[in-house]
Amino acid sequence: MAKKVAVIGAGVSGLSSIKCCVDEDLEPTCFERSDDIGGLWKFTESSKDGMTRVYKSLVTNVCKEMSCYSDFPFHEDYPNFMNHEKFWDYLQEFAEHFDLLKYIQFKTTVCSITKRPDFSETGQWDVVTETEGKQNRAVFDAVMVCTGHFLNPHLPLEAFPGYTFSFPFFEEPLKSLCTKKIFLYKQVFPLNLERATLAIIGLIGLKGSILSGTELQARWVTRVFKGLCKIPPSQKLMMEATEKEQLIKRGVFKDTSKDKFDYIAYMDDIAACIGTKPSIPLLFLKDPRLAWEVFFGPCTPYQYRLMGPGKWDGARNAILTQWDRTLKPLKTRIVPDSSKPASMSHYLKAWGAPVLLASLLLICKSSLFLKLVRDKLQDRMSPYLVSLWRG
């Protein structure tokens, strides 16, 4: 059973990994090479440390209800699609609410992560870090690499023949492991390890919120570390992965390793491993209103807190009020309180003009109608009656 866990990076996936470790009574120590949380979401005018950063005008392209931590909704007045400052504020609120900052060592670079001599028995790792020029070595029972999907810049260098590009050197924690291609079980656990004590969090492309996906990954990983969830033997998984790669090379299967995963299918898959995938038939029996929202509504992260490990009492209310929080930032016009009785002047201002206009139209139409009737009657009546009609 893992106790001490090293978390590499204090970005979106690192923060959720710290919290999940605490939730499972593990002892996390997070190493962050910058001086603040947020990873690439911490905007700076320049990137002296070589880290990838958001650009100044960035606005999120996933609605806030779909891209939040499953037990910490955005405030209702937050815009549905926000700039990077607002999103970073949310990360700060999350870290402060769950008291996560005390587990983070800032301005600390991870130099290497290597197996200990007795790894096959203990699954432990030697982690070497550097802070202000001083190196430290520590032993951890497990490691969560949370450097994310955008640690290094992705540029089409082949499209620029004859040009030379230079990039800052990125410390790679898994350098000693990357001597050959690594297969990841459910995009998380390397298959070439005898013990499942190393996890890669956030190295995945999803057709949806990365934040929600990495949080669910972290919840699953910490339970595997603790021995509460099991994964198949590495030899079996490695054999299956090798056979699949051979079939891809022969053209039998398409290589989908670089494709984005379907959001709901992947979330449900990981949730099933934890035991938190909601049972729709059971929900319809116990709570039809909630079941209707879960089945026919958006797949918001709260539904993975309705049951099983990590159940959150506020999940039901968060789901039933998710549309209220979505519509709230759109209601920017101030309207009078409907609970107070309106004055007569208010009604005159509101309905006076429409009533006056309707009255004028009725008068005009009535005059035209009377004239039309009189003209018709003149054509049919005798001259004597016409003279009488005209008086």
Coordinates of C-alpha atoms in Angstrom, one line a residue:
M1 CA 0.0 0.0 0.0
A2 CA 1.4 3.4 -1.0
K3 CA 1.9 6.0 1.6
K4 CA 4.2 8.8 0.4
V5 CA 3.3 10.1 -3.0
A6 CA 5.4 12.5 -5.1
V7 CA 3.3 14.8 -7.3
I8 CA 5.2 16.4 -10.2
G9 CA 3.6 19.8 -11.1
A10 CA 1.0 22.0 -9.5
G11 CA -1.2 22.8 -12.5
V12 CA -4.7 21.7 -13.2
S13 CA -3.9 17.9 -12.9
G14 CA -1.4 18.4 -10.1
L15 CA -3.9 20.2 -7.8
S16 CA -6.5 17.5 -8.3
S17 CA -3.9 14.8 -7.6
I18 CA -2.9 16.4 -4.3
K19 CA -6.5 16.6 -3.2
C20 CA -7.2 13.0 -4.3
C21 CA -4.2 11.8 -2.3
V22 CA -5.4 13.6 0.8
D23 CA -8.9 12.2 0.3
E24 CA -7.4 8.7 0.4
D25 CA -5.3 9.4 3.4
L26 CA -2.0 9.3 1.4
E27 CA 0.9 11.8 2.0
P28 CA 1.4 13.9 -1.1
T29 CA 4.5 16.1 -1.7
C30 CA 4.1 18.3 -4.8
F31 CA 7.1 19.7 -6.7
E32 CA 6.5 22.8 -8.8
R33 CA 9.4 24.5 -10.6
S34 CA 7.7 27.9 -10.9
D35 CA 6.7 30.2 -8.0
D36 CA 2.9 29.7 -8.2
I37 CA 0.2 27.2 -9.0
G38 CA -1.8 26.9 -12.3
G39 CA 0.9 25.6 -14.7
L40 CA 0.3 26.9 -18.1
W41 CA -2.8 28.8 -16.8
K42 CA -0.5 31.2 -14.9
F43 CA -0.1 34.0 -17.5
T44 CA 3.2 35.8 -17.7
E45 CA 4.4 38.4 -20.2
S46 CA 7.5 36.4 -20.8
S47 CA 8.4 32.7 -20.3
K48 CA 11.9 32.9 -18.9
D49 CA 11.7 29.4 -17.4
G50 CA 10.8 27.9 -20.8
M51 CA 7.3 26.7 -19.7
T52 CA 4.4 26.8 -22.0
R53 CA 1.9 29.6 -21.0
V54 CA -1.5 30.7 -22.1
Y55 CA -1.6 33.7 -24.4
K56 CA -3.0 37.0 -23.2
S57 CA -6.3 37.0 -25.1
L58 CA -7.2 33.4 -24.4
V59 CA -10.8 32.5 -23.5
T60 CA -11.8 29.0 -22.5
N61 CA -13.8 27.0 -25.1
V62 CA -15.5 24.6 -22.7
C63 CA -18.5 25.8 -20.6
K64 CA -17.7 26.2 -16.9
E65 CA -20.2 23.6 -15.9
M66 CA -18.4 21.0 -18.0
S67 CA -14.9 22.0 -17.0
C68 CA -14.9 22.2 -13.2
Y69 CA -13.8 20.0 -10.4
S70 CA -16.6 17.5 -9.6
D71 CA -17.1 18.7 -6.0
F72 CA -16.3 22.4 -6.5
P73 CA -18.6 24.2 -8.9
F74 CA -17.8 27.6 -10.3
H75 CA -19.5 30.6 -8.6
E76 CA -22.7 31.3 -10.4
D77 CA -21.6 34.8 -11.5
Y78 CA -18.5 33.5 -13.3
P79 CA -18.9 33.7 -17.1
N80 CA -19.6 30.5 -19.0
F81 CA -16.5 31.0 -21.1
M82 CA -13.9 33.0 -19.2
N83 CA -10.5 34.5 -19.8
H84 CA -7.4 33.0 -18.3
E85 CA -7.4 35.3 -15.3
K86 CA -10.9 34.2 -14.2
F87 CA -9.9 30.5 -14.7
W88 CA -6.7 31.0 -12.6
D89 CA -8.8 32.6 -9.9
Y90 CA -10.9 29.4 -9.8
L91 CA -7.8 27.3 -9.4
Q92 CA -6.7 29.5 -6.6
E93 CA -10.1 29.2 -4.9
F94 CA -9.9 25.4 -5.2
A95 CA -6.5 25.2 -3.7
E96 CA -7.3 27.5 -0.8
H97 CA -10.7 25.8 -0.1
F98 CA -9.2 22.4 0.3
D99 CA -5.9 23.7 1.9
L100 CA -3.6 22.3 -0.8
L101 CA -0.9 24.9 -0.9
K102 CA 0.8 23.4 2.2
Y103 CA 1.7 20.3 0.2
I104 CA 3.5 22.2 -2.6
Q105 CA 7.3 22.9 -2.7
F106 CA 7.6 25.9 -5.2
K107 CA 10.7 26.7 -7.2
T108 CA 11.7 23.0 -7.1
T109 CA 12.8 21.1 -10.2
V110 CA 12.6 17.3 -10.4
C111 CA 15.9 16.2 -11.8
S112 CA 15.3 12.4 -11.9
I113 CA 13.0 9.6 -10.9
T114 CA 14.6 6.2 -10.7
K115 CA 13.6 2.8 -9.5
R116 CA 15.0 1.6 -6.2
P117 CA 17.0 -1.6 -6.2
D118 CA 14.1 -3.5 -4.4
F119 CA 11.5 -2.0 -6.8
S120 CA 10.0 -5.4 -7.8
E121 CA 9.1 -5.9 -4.1
T122 CA 8.4 -2.4 -2.8
G123 CA 7.5 -0.4 -5.9
Q124 CA 9.4 2.6 -4.5
W125 CA 11.2 5.4 -6.3
D126 CA 14.2 7.6 -5.7
V127 CA 13.3 11.2 -6.5
V128 CA 16.0 13.8 -6.9
T129 CA 15.0 17.5 -6.8
E130 CA 16.8 20.8 -6.9
T131 CA 15.8 24.0 -5.0
E132 CA 17.9 27.1 -5.4
G133 CA 20.9 25.1 -6.5
K134 CA 20.7 22.5 -3.8
Q135 CA 19.8 18.9 -4.6
N136 CA 17.7 16.7 -2.4
R137 CA 17.0 13.0 -2.6
A138 CA 13.9 11.3 -1.1
V139 CA 12.2 7.9 -1.3
F140 CA 8.5 7.8 -2.4
D141 CA 6.1 4.9 -2.5
A142 CA 4.4 6.2 -5.6
V143 CA 4.8 9.0 -8.2
M144 CA 2.1 11.0 -10.1
V145 CA 3.6 12.8 -13.1
C146 CA 1.2 15.8 -13.7
T147 CA 3.2 17.8 -16.3
G148 CA 0.3 17.7 -18.7
H149 CA -0.1 17.5 -22.4
F150 CA 1.4 20.8 -23.3
L151 CA 4.8 20.8 -21.4
N152 CA 6.7 21.0 -24.7
P153 CA 5.8 23.1 -27.7
H154 CA 4.3 21.2 -30.7
L155 CA 5.6 22.7 -33.9
P156 CA 5.5 21.3 -37.5
L157 CA 9.3 21.5 -38.0
E158 CA 9.1 19.4 -41.1
A159 CA 7.1 22.3 -42.7
F160 CA 10.2 24.6 -42.4
P161 CA 13.1 22.9 -44.2
G162 CA 16.4 24.7 -43.9
Y163 CA 15.5 26.5 -40.6
T164 CA 17.0 25.9 -37.2
F165 CA 14.9 26.2 -34.1
S166 CA 16.2 26.2 -30.5
F167 CA 14.0 25.5 -27.5
P168 CA 14.7 25.8 -23.8
F169 CA 15.7 22.5 -22.2
F170 CA 12.9 20.7 -20.4
E171 CA 13.7 18.5 -17.5
E172 CA 12.0 15.1 -18.2
P173 CA 11.2 13.2 -15.0
L174 CA 10.7 10.0 -17.0
K175 CA 14.0 10.3 -19.0
S176 CA 15.4 7.1 -17.5
L177 CA 12.2 5.2 -18.5
C178 CA 11.9 6.5 -22.0
T179 CA 14.5 4.4 -23.7
K180 CA 11.8 2.7 -25.7
K181 CA 8.1 3.1 -26.5
I182 CA 5.9 3.1 -23.5
F183 CA 2.3 1.8 -23.6
L184 CA -0.1 3.3 -21.1
Y185 CA -3.0 1.3 -19.6
K186 CA -6.1 3.6 -20.1
Q187 CA -3.6 6.4 -20.8
V188 CA -2.4 6.4 -17.2
F189 CA -0.3 3.4 -16.1
P190 CA 3.0 2.4 -17.9
L191 CA 2.7 -1.3 -18.8
N192 CA 6.5 -2.1 -18.5
L193 CA 6.5 -1.8 -14.7
E194 CA 6.3 -4.7 -12.4
R195 CA 4.4 -2.5 -9.8
A196 CA 1.7 0.0 -10.6
T197 CA 3.3 2.8 -8.5
L198 CA 3.8 5.3 -11.4
A199 CA 1.0 7.2 -13.1
I200 CA 0.9 9.8 -15.9
I201 CA -1.9 12.2 -15.3
G202 CA -3.3 14.5 -18.0
L203 CA -1.3 13.1 -21.0
I204 CA -4.4 12.6 -23.0
G205 CA -6.5 14.3 -25.7
L206 CA -10.2 14.4 -24.9
K207 CA -13.1 15.6 -26.9
G208 CA -14.2 17.6 -23.8
S209 CA -12.8 19.0 -20.6
I210 CA -9.2 17.9 -19.8
L211 CA -9.7 19.2 -16.2
S212 CA -12.6 16.8 -15.5
G213 CA -10.7 13.9 -17.1
T214 CA -7.5 14.4 -15.2
E215 CA -9.5 14.6 -11.9
L216 CA -11.1 11.3 -12.5
Q217 CA -7.8 9.8 -13.5
A218 CA -6.3 11.0 -10.2
R219 CA -9.2 9.6 -8.2
W220 CA -8.6 6.2 -9.8
V221 CA -4.9 6.3 -9.5
T222 CA -4.9 7.1 -5.8
R223 CA -7.2 4.1 -5.1
V224 CA -4.9 1.9 -7.1
F225 CA -1.9 3.1 -5.0
K226 CA -3.8 2.4 -1.9
G227 CA -4.7 -1.1 -3.1
L228 CA -8.5 -0.5 -3.3
C229 CA -8.6 -0.8 -7.1
K230 CA -6.8 -3.5 -9.1
I231 CA -5.4 -3.4 -12.6
P232 CA -4.6 -6.5 -14.8
P233 CA -1.0 -8.0 -14.6
S234 CA 1.5 -6.0 -16.5
Q235 CA 2.7 -9.1 -18.5
K236 CA -0.8 -9.7 -19.8
L237 CA -1.4 -6.0 -20.7
M238 CA 2.0 -5.7 -22.4
M239 CA 1.4 -8.8 -24.5
E240 CA -2.0 -7.4 -25.6
A241 CA -0.4 -4.0 -26.5
T242 CA 2.4 -5.7 -28.5
E243 CA -0.1 -7.8 -30.5
K244 CA -2.2 -4.7 -31.2
E245 CA 0.9 -2.8 -32.4
Q246 CA 1.8 -5.6 -34.8
L247 CA -1.7 -5.6 -36.2
I248 CA -1.5 -1.8 -36.7
K249 CA 1.8 -2.2 -38.6
R250 CA 0.2 -4.8 -40.8
G251 CA -2.7 -2.4 -41.5
V252 CA -5.4 -4.5 -39.8
F253 CA -6.2 -1.9 -37.3
K254 CA -6.0 1.9 -37.5
D255 CA -3.5 3.7 -35.2
T256 CA -5.7 5.8 -33.0
S257 CA -3.0 6.6 -30.4
K258 CA -2.9 10.2 -31.5
D259 CA -6.7 10.7 -31.8
K260 CA -8.7 12.4 -29.2
F261 CA -10.8 10.1 -27.0
D262 CA -14.6 10.4 -26.8
Y263 CA -15.2 12.3 -23.6
I264 CA -18.2 10.5 -22.2
A265 CA -17.0 7.0 -23.1
Y266 CA -13.6 7.6 -21.4
M267 CA -15.1 9.2 -18.3
D268 CA -17.5 6.3 -17.9
D269 CA -14.7 3.8 -18.4
I270 CA -12.5 5.3 -15.6
A271 CA -15.5 5.9 -13.4
A272 CA -16.5 2.2 -13.8
C273 CA -12.9 1.2 -12.6
I274 CA -13.5 3.3 -9.4
G275 CA -17.1 2.3 -8.9
T276 CA -18.6 5.8 -9.4
K277 CA -20.3 5.4 -12.7
P278 CA -24.0 6.4 -12.1
S279 CA -26.6 3.7 -12.5
I280 CA -29.4 5.3 -14.6
P281 CA -32.0 2.6 -13.9
L282 CA -31.3 2.8 -10.2
L283 CA -31.6 6.6 -10.3
F284 CA -34.9 6.4 -12.1
L285 CA -36.2 4.2 -9.3
K286 CA -34.9 6.3 -6.4
D287 CA -34.9 9.8 -7.8
P288 CA -36.7 10.3 -11.2
R289 CA -36.0 14.0 -11.4
L290 CA -32.3 13.6 -10.9
A291 CA -32.2 10.6 -13.3
W292 CA -33.9 12.7 -16.0
E293 CA -31.2 15.4 -15.6
V294 CA -28.3 12.9 -15.7
F295 CA -29.6 10.9 -18.7
F296 CA -31.0 13.7 -20.8
G297 CA -28.9 16.6 -19.6
P298 CA -25.2 17.4 -20.1
C299 CA -22.5 15.0 -18.8
T300 CA -21.3 17.3 -16.1
P301 CA -18.6 16.1 -13.6
Y302 CA -20.9 16.2 -10.6
Q303 CA -22.6 12.9 -11.7
Y304 CA -19.4 11.0 -10.9
R305 CA -19.9 12.1 -7.3
L306 CA -23.4 10.7 -6.8
M307 CA -22.4 7.3 -5.6
G308 CA -19.5 5.1 -4.8
P309 CA -16.1 6.1 -3.3
G310 CA -15.7 9.9 -3.0
K311 CA -19.5 10.5 -2.9
W312 CA -20.3 14.2 -2.4
D313 CA -23.5 15.2 -0.7
G314 CA -23.8 18.3 -2.8
A315 CA -23.7 16.5 -6.2
R316 CA -27.4 16.2 -6.5
N317 CA -28.0 19.9 -5.9
A318 CA -25.1 20.8 -8.2
I319 CA -26.8 18.9 -11.1
L320 CA -30.3 20.3 -10.5
T321 CA -29.0 23.8 -10.4
Q322 CA -26.4 23.6 -13.2
W323 CA -28.7 25.5 -15.7
D324 CA -29.2 28.2 -13.1
R325 CA -25.5 28.8 -12.9
T326 CA -25.3 28.7 -16.7
L327 CA -28.0 31.4 -17.2
K328 CA -26.9 33.6 -14.2
P329 CA -24.1 35.4 -16.0
L330 CA -26.4 36.1 -19.0
K331 CA -28.8 38.1 -16.8
T332 CA -27.0 41.4 -16.7
R333 CA -30.0 43.7 -16.9
I334 CA -31.3 45.0 -13.6
V335 CA -35.1 44.4 -13.2
P336 CA -37.4 45.4 -10.3
D337 CA -38.1 43.0 -7.6
S338 CA -41.3 41.2 -8.7
S339 CA -42.2 40.4 -5.0
K340 CA -43.0 44.1 -4.3
P341 CA -46.4 45.5 -5.5
A342 CA -46.0 47.8 -8.5
S343 CA -47.3 51.4 -8.3
M344 CA -49.9 52.9 -10.6
S345 CA -47.3 55.0 -12.3
H346 CA -45.3 51.9 -13.1
Y347 CA -48.4 50.4 -14.8
L348 CA -49.0 53.6 -16.7
K349 CA -45.5 53.7 -17.9
A350 CA -45.5 50.1 -18.9
W351 CA -48.9 49.8 -20.5
G352 CA -49.9 53.4 -21.3
A353 CA -48.3 53.6 -24.7
P354 CA -49.5 50.2 -26.0
V355 CA -53.1 50.9 -24.8
L356 CA -53.1 54.4 -26.4
L357 CA -51.8 53.0 -29.7
A358 CA -54.4 50.2 -29.7
S359 CA -57.2 52.7 -29.0
L360 CA -56.1 54.9 -32.0
L361 CA -56.1 51.9 -34.3
L362 CA -59.6 50.8 -33.2
I363 CA -60.9 54.4 -33.8
C364 CA -59.3 54.5 -37.2
K365 CA -60.7 51.1 -38.1
S366 CA -64.1 52.0 -36.8
S367 CA -64.2 55.2 -39.0
L368 CA -63.1 53.3 -42.1
F369 CA -65.7 50.6 -41.4
L370 CA -68.6 53.1 -41.0
K371 CA -67.6 54.9 -44.2
L372 CA -67.5 51.6 -46.1
V373 CA -70.9 50.5 -44.9
R374 CA -72.4 53.9 -45.8
D375 CA -71.0 53.7 -49.3
K376 CA -72.4 50.2 -49.8
L377 CA -75.8 51.2 -48.7
Q378 CA -75.9 54.2 -51.0
D379 CA -75.5 51.8 -54.0
R380 CA -78.5 49.7 -52.9
M381 CA -80.9 52.2 -51.5
S382 CA -83.5 54.3 -53.5
P383 CA -82.7 58.0 -54.1
Y384 CA -85.5 58.9 -51.7
L385 CA -83.9 56.9 -48.9
V386 CA -80.5 58.2 -49.7
S387 CA -81.8 61.7 -49.3
L388 CA -83.3 60.7 -46.0
W389 CA -80.0 59.0 -45.0
R390 CA -78.1 62.2 -45.8
G391 CA -80.6 64.2 -43.9

